[in-house]
Amino acid sequence: ALSDTPLLVGNAIEVSLPERDVAKTMAVPRDALVMRADGSYVFRVTSDGGSERVSVRAGASDGQLTAVEGLLNAGDLVVVRGAERLAPGQKVQIAAQGTVAANTASLAPAAKPPG
């Protein structure tokens, strides 16, 4: 968008071009992803306070968010800190929940293992 101020020859301007098309996608905090030789996954917090491993395929990143494809739903709680040390079924204690606003993302709040 240009202002109403006329541009003169030699004026410096800044132009930004998108790197890719905007797409609505599921995204999680980059720190929630656990990447191993056997694939990528996140830990979802279950209704009883346990944890379950959910396999995902990581996509493009945009700042602190990474797009994922897998069996996650908008609003699922995912473990952001300490997920690499969790075992499926291990209980977690929710320390803080945060929401990140992003135009192209549905984001799950954060949880961490107890202790």
mmCIF file of C-alpha atoms in Angstrom:
data_model
loop_
_atom_site.group_PDB
_atom_site.id
_atom_site.type_symbol
_atom_site.label_atom_id
_atom_site.label_comp_id
_atom_site.label_asym_id
_atom_site.label_seq_id
_atom_site.Cartn_x
_atom_site.Cartn_y
_atom_site.Cartn_z
ATOM 1 C CA ALA A 1 0.000 0.000 0.000
ATOM 2 C CA LEU A 2 1.346 3.370 -0.957
ATOM 3 C CA SER A 3 0.662 6.579 0.910
ATOM 4 C CA ASP A 4 -0.704 9.706 -0.770
ATOM 5 C CA THR A 5 2.749 11.260 -0.596
ATOM 6 C CA PRO A 6 4.201 11.395 -4.105
ATOM 7 C CA LEU A 7 7.418 9.448 -4.644
ATOM 8 C CA LEU A 8 10.415 11.168 -6.117
ATOM 9 C CA VAL A 9 13.090 9.582 -8.236
ATOM 10 C CA GLY A 10 15.786 8.260 -5.904
ATOM 11 C CA ASN A 11 13.470 7.757 -2.886
ATOM 12 C CA ALA A 12 14.194 4.586 -0.955
ATOM 13 C CA ILE A 13 11.278 2.184 -0.648
ATOM 14 C CA GLU A 14 10.858 -1.223 0.976
ATOM 15 C CA VAL A 15 8.981 -4.013 -0.791
ATOM 16 C CA SER A 16 7.867 -7.272 0.832
ATOM 17 C CA LEU A 17 6.788 -10.274 -1.206
ATOM 18 C CA PRO A 18 5.164 -13.402 0.246
ATOM 19 C CA GLU A 19 7.274 -16.564 0.234
ATOM 20 C CA ARG A 20 4.252 -18.848 -0.178
ATOM 21 C CA ASP A 21 0.476 -18.768 -0.453
ATOM 22 C CA VAL A 22 -1.473 -18.212 2.744
ATOM 23 C CA ALA A 23 -3.133 -21.422 3.885
ATOM 24 C CA LYS A 24 -5.148 -22.281 6.959
ATOM 25 C CA THR A 25 -3.315 -25.075 8.740
ATOM 26 C CA MET A 26 -2.847 -26.704 12.129
ATOM 27 C CA ALA A 27 0.243 -25.326 13.835
ATOM 28 C CA VAL A 28 2.026 -25.966 17.107
ATOM 29 C CA PRO A 29 4.831 -24.141 18.880
ATOM 30 C CA ARG A 30 8.141 -25.200 17.324
ATOM 31 C CA ASP A 31 9.329 -26.393 20.759
ATOM 32 C CA ALA A 32 6.460 -28.926 20.943
ATOM 33 C CA LEU A 33 7.907 -30.967 18.049
ATOM 34 C CA VAL A 34 10.083 -33.949 18.847
ATOM 35 C CA MET A 35 12.067 -35.083 15.810
ATOM 36 C CA ARG A 36 13.661 -38.514 15.845
ATOM 37 C CA ALA A 37 15.007 -40.952 13.238
ATOM 38 C CA ASP A 38 11.685 -42.841 13.326
ATOM 39 C CA GLY A 39 9.626 -39.678 12.664
ATOM 40 C CA SER A 40 8.260 -36.510 14.224
ATOM 41 C CA TYR A 41 5.669 -36.337 16.966
ATOM 42 C CA VAL A 42 4.122 -34.193 19.678
ATOM 43 C CA PHE A 43 2.664 -35.192 23.031
ATOM 44 C CA ARG A 44 -1.006 -34.361 23.563
ATOM 45 C CA VAL A 45 -2.351 -34.026 27.102
ATOM 46 C CA THR A 46 -5.258 -36.433 27.678
ATOM 47 C CA SER A 47 -8.396 -35.672 29.679
ATOM 48 C CA ASP A 48 -7.018 -37.592 32.693
ATOM 49 C CA GLY A 49 -3.771 -35.565 32.756
ATOM 50 C CA GLY A 50 -1.708 -38.197 30.972
ATOM 51 C CA SER A 51 0.214 -37.834 27.747
ATOM 52 C CA GLU A 52 -0.143 -39.542 24.406
ATOM 53 C CA ARG A 53 2.267 -39.517 21.509
ATOM 54 C CA VAL A 54 0.769 -38.221 18.256
ATOM 55 C CA SER A 55 2.747 -38.715 15.052
ATOM 56 C CA VAL A 56 2.843 -35.602 12.879
ATOM 57 C CA ARG A 57 4.451 -34.455 9.676
ATOM 58 C CA ALA A 58 6.102 -31.068 10.125
ATOM 59 C CA GLY A 59 5.609 -28.431 7.466
ATOM 60 C CA ALA A 60 6.609 -24.819 7.038
ATOM 61 C CA SER A 61 7.634 -22.697 10.011
ATOM 62 C CA ASP A 62 6.670 -19.098 10.576
ATOM 63 C CA GLY A 63 8.431 -17.647 13.588
ATOM 64 C CA GLN A 64 7.640 -19.747 16.651
ATOM 65 C CA LEU A 65 4.938 -21.823 14.911
ATOM 66 C CA THR A 66 5.353 -24.908 12.744
ATOM 67 C CA ALA A 67 2.585 -26.321 10.581
ATOM 68 C CA VAL A 68 1.808 -29.986 11.267
ATOM 69 C CA GLU A 69 -0.325 -32.685 9.701
ATOM 70 C CA GLY A 70 -1.569 -35.451 11.948
ATOM 71 C CA LEU A 71 -4.378 -36.467 14.271
ATOM 72 C CA LEU A 72 -4.453 -33.213 16.263
ATOM 73 C CA ASN A 73 -7.503 -31.027 16.738
ATOM 74 C CA ALA A 74 -7.703 -27.283 17.333
ATOM 75 C CA GLY A 75 -7.698 -26.745 21.093
ATOM 76 C CA ASP A 76 -5.730 -29.890 21.969
ATOM 77 C CA LEU A 77 -3.192 -29.306 24.727
ATOM 78 C CA VAL A 78 0.332 -30.162 23.620
ATOM 79 C CA VAL A 79 3.496 -30.426 25.704
ATOM 80 C CA VAL A 80 5.945 -27.665 24.822
ATOM 81 C CA ARG A 81 8.699 -28.083 27.423
ATOM 82 C CA GLY A 82 10.178 -31.483 28.250
ATOM 83 C CA ALA A 83 8.366 -33.540 25.598
ATOM 84 C CA GLU A 84 11.598 -35.282 24.594
ATOM 85 C CA ARG A 85 11.733 -36.852 28.086
ATOM 86 C CA LEU A 86 8.097 -38.014 28.241
ATOM 87 C CA ALA A 87 6.842 -41.557 27.823
ATOM 88 C CA PRO A 88 3.332 -42.259 26.515
ATOM 89 C CA GLY A 89 0.858 -42.348 29.414
ATOM 90 C CA GLN A 90 3.109 -40.394 31.768
ATOM 91 C CA LYS A 91 1.210 -37.797 33.797
ATOM 92 C CA VAL A 92 1.847 -34.108 33.145
ATOM 93 C CA GLN A 93 1.175 -31.017 35.187
ATOM 94 C CA ILE A 94 -0.033 -27.952 33.311
ATOM 95 C CA ALA A 95 2.253 -25.111 34.340
ATOM 96 C CA ALA A 96 0.981 -22.420 31.955
ATOM 97 C CA GLN A 97 -1.309 -22.086 29.003
ATOM 98 C CA GLY A 98 -0.564 -19.614 26.271
ATOM 99 C CA THR A 99 -2.188 -18.662 23.033
ATOM 100 C CA VAL A 100 -0.270 -17.426 20.040
ATOM 101 C CA ALA A 101 -2.217 -15.438 17.486
ATOM 102 C CA ALA A 102 -1.369 -16.318 13.915
ATOM 103 C CA ASN A 103 -3.296 -15.690 10.726
ATOM 104 C CA THR A 104 -2.794 -19.173 9.394
ATOM 105 C CA ALA A 105 -2.738 -21.313 12.515
ATOM 106 C CA SER A 106 -4.858 -23.056 15.038
ATOM 107 C CA LEU A 107 -2.696 -23.405 18.122
ATOM 108 C CA ALA A 108 -2.790 -25.629 21.159
ATOM 109 C CA PRO A 109 -1.791 -24.317 24.612
ATOM 110 C CA ALA A 110 1.265 -25.614 26.438
ATOM 111 C CA ALA A 111 1.872 -28.158 29.165
ATOM 112 C CA LYS A 112 4.992 -29.604 30.757
ATOM 113 C CA PRO A 113 5.890 -32.724 32.727
ATOM 114 C CA PRO A 114 5.678 -32.387 36.527
ATOM 115 C CA GLY A 115 8.816 -31.471 38.448
#
